[in-house]
Structure formats: structure tokens, C-alpha cells
Short mmCIF file of C-alpha atoms in Angstrom, two decimals:
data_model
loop_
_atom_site.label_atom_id
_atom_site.label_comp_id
_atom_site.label_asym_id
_atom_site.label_seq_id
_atom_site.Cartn_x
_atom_site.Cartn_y
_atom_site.Cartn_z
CA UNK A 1 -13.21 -9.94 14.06
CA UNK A 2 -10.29 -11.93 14.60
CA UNK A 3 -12.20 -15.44 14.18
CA UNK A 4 -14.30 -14.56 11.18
CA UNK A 5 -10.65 -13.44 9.38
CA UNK A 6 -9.04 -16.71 10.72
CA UNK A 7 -11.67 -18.57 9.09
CA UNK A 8 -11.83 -16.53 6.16
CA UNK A 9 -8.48 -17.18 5.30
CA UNK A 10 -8.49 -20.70 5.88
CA UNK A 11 -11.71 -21.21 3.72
CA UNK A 12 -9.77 -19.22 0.99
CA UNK A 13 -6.10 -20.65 1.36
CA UNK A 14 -7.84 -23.89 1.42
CA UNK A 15 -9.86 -23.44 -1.66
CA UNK A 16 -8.94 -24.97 -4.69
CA UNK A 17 -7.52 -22.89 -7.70
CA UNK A 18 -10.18 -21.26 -9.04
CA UNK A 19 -8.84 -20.76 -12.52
CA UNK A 20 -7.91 -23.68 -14.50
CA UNK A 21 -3.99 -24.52 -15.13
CA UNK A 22 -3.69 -21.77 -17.56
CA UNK A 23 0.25 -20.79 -16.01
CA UNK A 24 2.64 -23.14 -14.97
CA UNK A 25 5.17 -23.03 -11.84
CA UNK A 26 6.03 -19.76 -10.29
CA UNK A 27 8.62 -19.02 -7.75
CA UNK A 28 8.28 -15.77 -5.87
CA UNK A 29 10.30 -14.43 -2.70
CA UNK A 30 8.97 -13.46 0.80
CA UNK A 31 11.01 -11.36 2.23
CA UNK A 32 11.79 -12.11 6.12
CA UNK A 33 10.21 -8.97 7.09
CA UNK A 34 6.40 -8.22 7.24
CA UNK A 35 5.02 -5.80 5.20
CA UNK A 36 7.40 -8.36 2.09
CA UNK A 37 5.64 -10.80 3.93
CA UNK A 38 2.20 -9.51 3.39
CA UNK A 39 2.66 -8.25 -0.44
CA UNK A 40 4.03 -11.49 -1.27
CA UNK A 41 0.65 -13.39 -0.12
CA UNK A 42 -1.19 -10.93 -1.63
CA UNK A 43 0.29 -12.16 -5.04
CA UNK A 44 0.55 -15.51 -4.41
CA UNK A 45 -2.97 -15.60 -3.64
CA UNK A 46 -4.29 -13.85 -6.87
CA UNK A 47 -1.66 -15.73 -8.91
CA UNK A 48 -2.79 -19.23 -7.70
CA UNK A 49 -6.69 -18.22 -7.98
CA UNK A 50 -7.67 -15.80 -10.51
CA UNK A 51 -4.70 -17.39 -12.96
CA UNK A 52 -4.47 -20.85 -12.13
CA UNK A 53 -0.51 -20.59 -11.46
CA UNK A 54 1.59 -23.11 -9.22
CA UNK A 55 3.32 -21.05 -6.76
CA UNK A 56 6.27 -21.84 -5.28
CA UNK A 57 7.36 -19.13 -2.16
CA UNK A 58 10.66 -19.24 -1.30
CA UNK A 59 12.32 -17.56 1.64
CA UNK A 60 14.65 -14.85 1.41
CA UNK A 61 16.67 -11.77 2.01
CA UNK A 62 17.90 -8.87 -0.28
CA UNK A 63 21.44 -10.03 -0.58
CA UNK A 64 20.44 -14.13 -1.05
CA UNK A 65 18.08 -13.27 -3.77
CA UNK A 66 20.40 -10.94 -5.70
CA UNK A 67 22.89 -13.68 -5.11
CA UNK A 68 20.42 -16.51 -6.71
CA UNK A 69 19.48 -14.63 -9.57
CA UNK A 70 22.91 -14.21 -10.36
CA UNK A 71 24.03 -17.77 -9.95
CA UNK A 72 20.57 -19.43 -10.82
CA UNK A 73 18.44 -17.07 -12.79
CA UNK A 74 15.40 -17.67 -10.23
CA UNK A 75 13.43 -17.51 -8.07
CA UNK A 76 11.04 -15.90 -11.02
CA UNK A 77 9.94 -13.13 -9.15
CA UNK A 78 11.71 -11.50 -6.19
CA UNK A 79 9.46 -8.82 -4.67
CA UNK A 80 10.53 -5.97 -1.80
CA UNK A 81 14.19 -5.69 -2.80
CA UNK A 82 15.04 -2.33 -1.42
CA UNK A 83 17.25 -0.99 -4.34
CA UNK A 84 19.57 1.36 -2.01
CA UNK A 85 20.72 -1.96 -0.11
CA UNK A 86 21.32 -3.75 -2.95
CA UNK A 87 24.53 -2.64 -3.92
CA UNK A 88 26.16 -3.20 -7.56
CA UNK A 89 25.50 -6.54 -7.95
CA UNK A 90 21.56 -6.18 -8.87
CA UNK A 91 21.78 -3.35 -11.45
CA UNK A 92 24.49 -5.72 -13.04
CA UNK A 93 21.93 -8.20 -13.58
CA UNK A 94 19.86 -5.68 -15.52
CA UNK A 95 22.85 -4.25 -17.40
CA UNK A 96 23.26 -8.89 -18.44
CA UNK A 97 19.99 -8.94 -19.40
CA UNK A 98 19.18 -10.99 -16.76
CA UNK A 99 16.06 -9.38 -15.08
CA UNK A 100 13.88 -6.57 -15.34
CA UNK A 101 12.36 -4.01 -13.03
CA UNK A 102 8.64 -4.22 -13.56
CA UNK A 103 6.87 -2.63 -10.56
CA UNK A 104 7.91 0.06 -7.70
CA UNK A 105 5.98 -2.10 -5.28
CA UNK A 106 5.49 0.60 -2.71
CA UNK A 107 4.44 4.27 -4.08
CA UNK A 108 6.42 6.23 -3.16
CA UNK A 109 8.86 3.57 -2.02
CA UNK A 110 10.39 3.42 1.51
CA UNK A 111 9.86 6.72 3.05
CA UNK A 112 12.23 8.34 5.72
CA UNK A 113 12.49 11.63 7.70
CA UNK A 114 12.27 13.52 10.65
CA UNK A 115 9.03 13.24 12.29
CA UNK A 116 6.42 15.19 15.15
CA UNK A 117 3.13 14.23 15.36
CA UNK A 118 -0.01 15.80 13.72
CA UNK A 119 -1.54 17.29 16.41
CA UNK A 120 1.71 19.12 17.40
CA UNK A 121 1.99 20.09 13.79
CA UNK A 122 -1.85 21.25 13.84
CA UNK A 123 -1.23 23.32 17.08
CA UNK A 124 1.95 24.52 16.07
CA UNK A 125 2.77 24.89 12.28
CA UNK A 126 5.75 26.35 12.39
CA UNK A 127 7.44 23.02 13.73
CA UNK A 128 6.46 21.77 10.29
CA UNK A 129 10.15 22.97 9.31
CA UNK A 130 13.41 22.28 10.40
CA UNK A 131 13.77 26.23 10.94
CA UNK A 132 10.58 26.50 13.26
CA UNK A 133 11.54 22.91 15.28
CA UNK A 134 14.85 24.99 15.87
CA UNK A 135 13.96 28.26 16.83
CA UNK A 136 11.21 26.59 18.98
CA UNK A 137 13.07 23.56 20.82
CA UNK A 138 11.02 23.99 23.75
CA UNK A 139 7.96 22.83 21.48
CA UNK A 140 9.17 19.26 20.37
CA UNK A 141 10.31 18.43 24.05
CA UNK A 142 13.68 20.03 23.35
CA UNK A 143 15.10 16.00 22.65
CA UNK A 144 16.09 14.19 19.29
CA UNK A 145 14.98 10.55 19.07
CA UNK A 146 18.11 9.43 16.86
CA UNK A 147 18.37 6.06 15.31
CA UNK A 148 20.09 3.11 16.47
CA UNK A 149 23.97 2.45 16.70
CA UNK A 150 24.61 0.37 13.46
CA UNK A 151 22.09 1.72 11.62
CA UNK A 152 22.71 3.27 8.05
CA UNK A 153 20.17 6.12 9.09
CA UNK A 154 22.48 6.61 12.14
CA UNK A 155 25.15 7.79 9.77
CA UNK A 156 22.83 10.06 7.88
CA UNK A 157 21.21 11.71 10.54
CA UNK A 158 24.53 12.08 12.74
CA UNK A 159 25.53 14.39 9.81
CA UNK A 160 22.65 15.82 9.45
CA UNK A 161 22.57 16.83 13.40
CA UNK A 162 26.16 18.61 12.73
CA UNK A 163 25.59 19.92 9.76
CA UNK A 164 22.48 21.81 11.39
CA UNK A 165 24.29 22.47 14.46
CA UNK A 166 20.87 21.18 16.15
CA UNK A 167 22.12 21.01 19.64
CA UNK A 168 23.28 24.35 19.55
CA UNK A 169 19.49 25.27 19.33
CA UNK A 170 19.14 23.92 22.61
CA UNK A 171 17.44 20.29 21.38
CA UNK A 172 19.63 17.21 22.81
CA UNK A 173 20.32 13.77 20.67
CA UNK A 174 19.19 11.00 22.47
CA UNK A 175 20.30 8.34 21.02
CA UNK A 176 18.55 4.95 20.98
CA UNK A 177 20.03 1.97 21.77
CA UNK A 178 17.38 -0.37 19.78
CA UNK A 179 14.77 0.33 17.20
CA UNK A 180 12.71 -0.86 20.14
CA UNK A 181 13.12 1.91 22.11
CA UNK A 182 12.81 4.36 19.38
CA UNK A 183 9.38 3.24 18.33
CA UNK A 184 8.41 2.80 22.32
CA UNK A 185 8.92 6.61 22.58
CA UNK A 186 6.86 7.33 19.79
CA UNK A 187 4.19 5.22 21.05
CA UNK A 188 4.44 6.73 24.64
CA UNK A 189 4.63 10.24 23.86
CA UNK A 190 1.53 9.59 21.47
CA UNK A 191 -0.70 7.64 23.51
CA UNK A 192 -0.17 10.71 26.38
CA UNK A 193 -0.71 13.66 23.86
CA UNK A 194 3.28 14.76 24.92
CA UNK A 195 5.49 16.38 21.98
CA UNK A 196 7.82 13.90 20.13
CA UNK A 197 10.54 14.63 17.52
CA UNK A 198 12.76 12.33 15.96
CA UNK A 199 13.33 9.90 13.05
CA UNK A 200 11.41 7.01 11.46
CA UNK A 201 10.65 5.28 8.50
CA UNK A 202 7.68 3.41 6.57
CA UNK A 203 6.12 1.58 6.36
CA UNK A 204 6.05 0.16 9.47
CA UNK A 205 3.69 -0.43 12.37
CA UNK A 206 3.94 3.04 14.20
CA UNK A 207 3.76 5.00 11.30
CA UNK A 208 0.29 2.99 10.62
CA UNK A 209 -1.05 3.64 14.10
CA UNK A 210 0.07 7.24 14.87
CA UNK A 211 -1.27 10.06 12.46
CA UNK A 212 2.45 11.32 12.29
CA UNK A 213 4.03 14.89 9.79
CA UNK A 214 6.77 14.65 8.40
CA UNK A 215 9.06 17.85 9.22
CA UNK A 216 10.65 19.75 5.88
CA UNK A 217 14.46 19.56 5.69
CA UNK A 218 14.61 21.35 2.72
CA UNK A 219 15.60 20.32 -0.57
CA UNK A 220 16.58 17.12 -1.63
CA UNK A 221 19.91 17.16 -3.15
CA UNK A 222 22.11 13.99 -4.23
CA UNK A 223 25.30 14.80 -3.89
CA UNK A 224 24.91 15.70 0.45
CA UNK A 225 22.80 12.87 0.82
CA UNK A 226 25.01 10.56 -0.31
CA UNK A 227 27.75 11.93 0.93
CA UNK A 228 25.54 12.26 4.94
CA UNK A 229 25.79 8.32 4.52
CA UNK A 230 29.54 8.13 5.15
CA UNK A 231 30.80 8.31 8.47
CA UNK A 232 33.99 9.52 7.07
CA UNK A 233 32.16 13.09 5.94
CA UNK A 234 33.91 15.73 6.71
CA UNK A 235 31.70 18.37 5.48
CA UNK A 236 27.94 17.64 6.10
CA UNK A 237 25.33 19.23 4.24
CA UNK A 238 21.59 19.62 4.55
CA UNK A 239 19.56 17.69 2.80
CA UNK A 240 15.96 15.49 3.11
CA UNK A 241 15.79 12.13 2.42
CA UNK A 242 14.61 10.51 -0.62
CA UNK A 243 12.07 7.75 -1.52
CA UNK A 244 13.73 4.81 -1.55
CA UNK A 245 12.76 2.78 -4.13
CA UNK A 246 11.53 -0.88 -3.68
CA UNK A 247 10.86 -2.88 -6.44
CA UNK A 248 9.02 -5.91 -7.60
CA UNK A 249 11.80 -7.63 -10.76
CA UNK A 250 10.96 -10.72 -12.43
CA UNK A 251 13.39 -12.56 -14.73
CA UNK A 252 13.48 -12.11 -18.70
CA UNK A 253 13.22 -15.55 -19.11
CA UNK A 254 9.91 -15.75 -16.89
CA UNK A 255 8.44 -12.92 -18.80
CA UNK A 256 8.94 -14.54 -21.76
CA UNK A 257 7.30 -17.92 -20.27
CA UNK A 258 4.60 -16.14 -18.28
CA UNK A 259 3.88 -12.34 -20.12
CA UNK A 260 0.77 -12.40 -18.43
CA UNK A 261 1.56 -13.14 -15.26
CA UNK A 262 4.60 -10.30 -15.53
CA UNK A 263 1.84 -8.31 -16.82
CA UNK A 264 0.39 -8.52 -13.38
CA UNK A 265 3.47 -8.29 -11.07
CA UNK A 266 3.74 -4.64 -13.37
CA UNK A 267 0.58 -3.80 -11.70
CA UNK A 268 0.77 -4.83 -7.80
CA UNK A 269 1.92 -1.51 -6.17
CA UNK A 270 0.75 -0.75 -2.70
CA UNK A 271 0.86 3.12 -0.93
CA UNK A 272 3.19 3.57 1.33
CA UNK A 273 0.82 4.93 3.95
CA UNK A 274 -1.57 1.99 3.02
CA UNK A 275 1.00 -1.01 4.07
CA UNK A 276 1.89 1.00 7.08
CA UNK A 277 -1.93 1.13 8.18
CA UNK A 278 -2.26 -2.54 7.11
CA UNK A 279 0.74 -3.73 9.41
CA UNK A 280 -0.65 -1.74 12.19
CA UNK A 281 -4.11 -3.80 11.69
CA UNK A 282 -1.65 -6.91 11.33
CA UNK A 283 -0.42 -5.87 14.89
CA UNK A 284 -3.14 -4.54 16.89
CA UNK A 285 -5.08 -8.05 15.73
CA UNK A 286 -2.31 -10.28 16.02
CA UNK A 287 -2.24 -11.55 12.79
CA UNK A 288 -0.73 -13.33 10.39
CA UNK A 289 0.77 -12.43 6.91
CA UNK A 290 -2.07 -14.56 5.35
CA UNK A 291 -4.76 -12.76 7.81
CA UNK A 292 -3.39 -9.39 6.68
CA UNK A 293 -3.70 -10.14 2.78
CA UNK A 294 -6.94 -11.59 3.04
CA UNK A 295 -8.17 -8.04 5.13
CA UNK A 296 -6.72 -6.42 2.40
CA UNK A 297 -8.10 -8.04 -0.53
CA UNK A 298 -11.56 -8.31 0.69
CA UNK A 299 -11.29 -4.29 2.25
CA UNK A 300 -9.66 -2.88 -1.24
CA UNK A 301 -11.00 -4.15 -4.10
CA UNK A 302 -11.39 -0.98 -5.38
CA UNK A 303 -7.24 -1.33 -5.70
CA UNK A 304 -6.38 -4.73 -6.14
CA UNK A 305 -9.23 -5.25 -9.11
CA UNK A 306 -7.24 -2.61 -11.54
CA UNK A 307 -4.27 -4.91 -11.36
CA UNK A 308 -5.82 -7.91 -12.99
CA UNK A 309 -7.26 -9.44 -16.16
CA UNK A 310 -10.98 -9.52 -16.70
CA UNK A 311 -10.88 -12.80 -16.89
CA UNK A 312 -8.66 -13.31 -13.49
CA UNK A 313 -11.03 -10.30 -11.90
CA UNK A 314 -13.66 -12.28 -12.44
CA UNK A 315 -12.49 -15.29 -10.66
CA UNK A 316 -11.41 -13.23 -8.24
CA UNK A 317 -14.82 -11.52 -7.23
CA UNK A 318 -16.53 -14.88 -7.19
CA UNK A 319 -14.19 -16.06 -4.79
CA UNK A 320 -13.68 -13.63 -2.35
CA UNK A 321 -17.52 -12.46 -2.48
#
């Protein structure tokens, strides 16, 4: 498997454009973590074949891309920018003029929670709530796997822990001193059929390799969440997490240069649970970003065909078939 998709993708990175020069240059971010990585290949490589675009990818982070769009109006696209660590500065830029949301690249954005896993869920459903995980404690291993030291969702679920009085209910915070170890004793307790409970987010590797349910917190409300993400709370509340949205933005300038190729950026959204599953593949193979989007795009045409032109479709088929 892992030869015939190294040579895959070097026959198709290697391939010439298959559309003629009908766009120009294009500059488009990858992100320095994977699953940006992967989606920004993914568009690179349809850009470059099925519409003949020059593509320039530039490496970056949230806050350096925010920072060059505001002080250079490019790179043209910037893909991945997680809008909750963005902070004022972006949604200026869109209040200038300056760029435009076109695309919540992952549906339903960057999910969080509190988490056991499916088979614990299926023998027990009562520990799908917050209510039956505490009157049951015994059930989930009587333990919280809490995030990291330093981490925002440290704050959050801190609160969240007093707010629910959850040790009282007999379950102890242990908390982790690396996202290493967290996702270690999810992979441990999984791999031995052993209850787990604790917090993660997607997508990411584990959630892509363990068939995990997400327990019910209740209602989403604002006002506590945002609030749970100050240490300085004083009054914790009880609320789930939201969706976090990521984005793909382009600049108004490049969609007025390139409508059609903003036209297709609109279009490139991957599931959640489908870039989870994809990084686990990228992991369990040992693969590259350009491995990945090539066992994507020739695995899911089904998706990745609805985002194009006919004409760029077309292109497309002929070369990946």
C-alpha cells in the first residue's frame, strides 16, 4: 500500500499542469500542523491541475498570517485559521474590507468535549450524559483525563470540573502533563477494552482511530462558556462546548483577480470526522501530507468532484484515473 501511494503521488506531483495557464499566481498557507497540512495539498493540487494556476505555498501560523494580511494583503488564500484563536485583529480585516470568509473548511469546525468510548457508551448508555458518568463513576474508571497545563481547554474544563462538583461524585482529575500522555491513555485504555473518560478534540489522530461518543454536557450557552475560559471565574457554569469554527478566507482583491478560483476555495470543506480518519491513515502508514491528499482524492471523489468546475472535473478525472 504504502509504495503504490508513494509512487502515486510522485507520478501526480510530478505531472505537468494539466489545464492550460488559464489562472495566474496563487499564494495559499499551510498551516504547521497536519490536518492544515493535508487540506492545503489537497487545494494546491486541484488548483495547479484541473485550473492551470501557479501556486505558491507559503508557511505559516494563525497569528503570522493574520499579521501578513494586515500588513501585506497576501498570501491570497490563508486556509485553517481557527477563528477563536484569532483574536480581534482578523475580524478587523473583514470589517476594512480587506478579506472575506468564503468556506468553513471543516463541517462542523473544530470539535471539543468530554469523551468515553463507544463500546462503553453501547454497554452502558446512561454514561452518554454528564448525569449518568456521575452517578456511575465506578463505570468510566472513576478518573478524569484533564488537559494539559497551559492549555486554553485547561481553563475551560477546570471550571467546568467545579462548577459540576465532579470529584465530589467520587471521579478524580488527573491531570496530564503533555497532550502526549493524554492521547497515550486513550490509546491504552482502547486497545485493552478498559473504560476511559476525559477530554479531546478533532480532528486529530485518536479521534480517527478510536470509534469514540461524545458525552452530553447539556446546553450550549455563550455567556458560561466564555466566561469557563477565564481563569479568573469566579462563578462557573455548565455548559458544552461549541464548534469552533475554522475557516478558509481569501483576499477581496484575489477574488476579484481569480472569481473562479474563490469560487472553488467556497467549496473545499472537509467533515470533521473525515480529516480525523484521514490523519489516522496519515499515521498508521507513515505518511506524508502529499501521501494523505493523494489517498483522499483518489478514495473520495464522490466529495471532492462537487467542488469543481466541469471543465476542472474533467481534468481532474483524467488525471487521477
Amino acid at each position: 500500500m504504502r509504495k503504490s501511494v508513494i509512487g502515486l503521488t510522485l507520478g501526480l506531483l510530478a505531472a505537468p499542469a494539466a489545464a492550460q495557464a488559464e489562472c495566474g499566481e496563487v499564494s495559499i498557507t499551510e498551516m504547521n500542523w497536519a490536518s492544515a497540512q493535508v487540506v492545503t495539498t489537497v487545494a494546491s493540487f486541484i488548483m495547479e491541475q484541473g485550473y492551470g494556476c501557479d501556486v505558491t505555498v507559503v508557511p505559516s501560523d494563525t497569528v503570522p498570517a493574520v499579521t501578513s494580511l494586515a500588513e501585506n494583503g497576501e498570501p491570497d488564500i490563508v486556509t485553517e485559521l481557527w477563528l477563536n484563536s484569532t483574536g480581534e485583529a482578523y475580524l478587523q480585516l473583514e470589517e476594512q474590507g480587506k478579506v472575506e470568509r468564503v468556506a468553513q473548511v471543516l463541517d462542523p469546525g473544530g470539535v471539543e468535549g468530554w469523551w468515553i468510548p463507544t463500546y462503553l457508551a453501547e454497554e452502558h448508555p446512561e454514561l452518554k450524559t454528564i448525569e449518568g458518568v456521575m452517578a456511575n463513576p465506578e463505570l468510566v474508571g472513576a478518573r478524569f483525563n484533564n488537559c494539559p497545563s497551559g492549555w486554553g481547554c485547561r481553563v475551560v474544563s477546570d471550571n467546568l470540573i467545579e462548577a459540576l462538583d465532579l470529584e465530589e461524585s467520587g471521579i478524580e482529575v488527573f491531570n496530564h502533563g503533555s497532550g502526549e500522555t493524554l492521547a497515550t491513555s486513550m490509546a491504552s485504555a482502547y486497545q485493552d477494552g478498559n473504560p476511559w473518560f476525559g477530554y479531546y478534540w478533532a480532528p486529530t489522530v485518536p479521534l480517527g482511530k478510536f470509534d469514540m461518543t461524545r458525552v452530553d454536557l447539556g446546553e450550549y450557552k455563550e455567556d458560561i462558556h466564555k466566561a469557563n475560559g477565564s481563569q479568573d471565574n469566579e462563578n462557573p457554569g455548565v455548559s458544552d462546548f461549541p464548534a469552533a469554527p475554522v475557516l478558509t478566507s481569501i483576499t477581496t482583491d484575489f477574488k476579484e483577480r481569480e472569481p473562479e478560483i474563490a469560487e472553488l476555495m467556497s467549496n473545499v470543506t472537509f467533515k470533521t470526522s473525515t480529516m480525523s480518519s484521514l490523519l489516522a491513515w496519515k499515521d498508521e502508514n507513515n505518511a506524508s501530507a502529499e501521501e494523505a491528499a493523494v489517498y483522499f482524492l483518489t478514495h473520495n471523489k464522490d466529495v471532492w468532484s462537487g467542488w469543481l468546475s466541469d471543465d476542472a472535473r474533467e481534468r481532474l478525472s483524467k488525471v487521477l484515473n
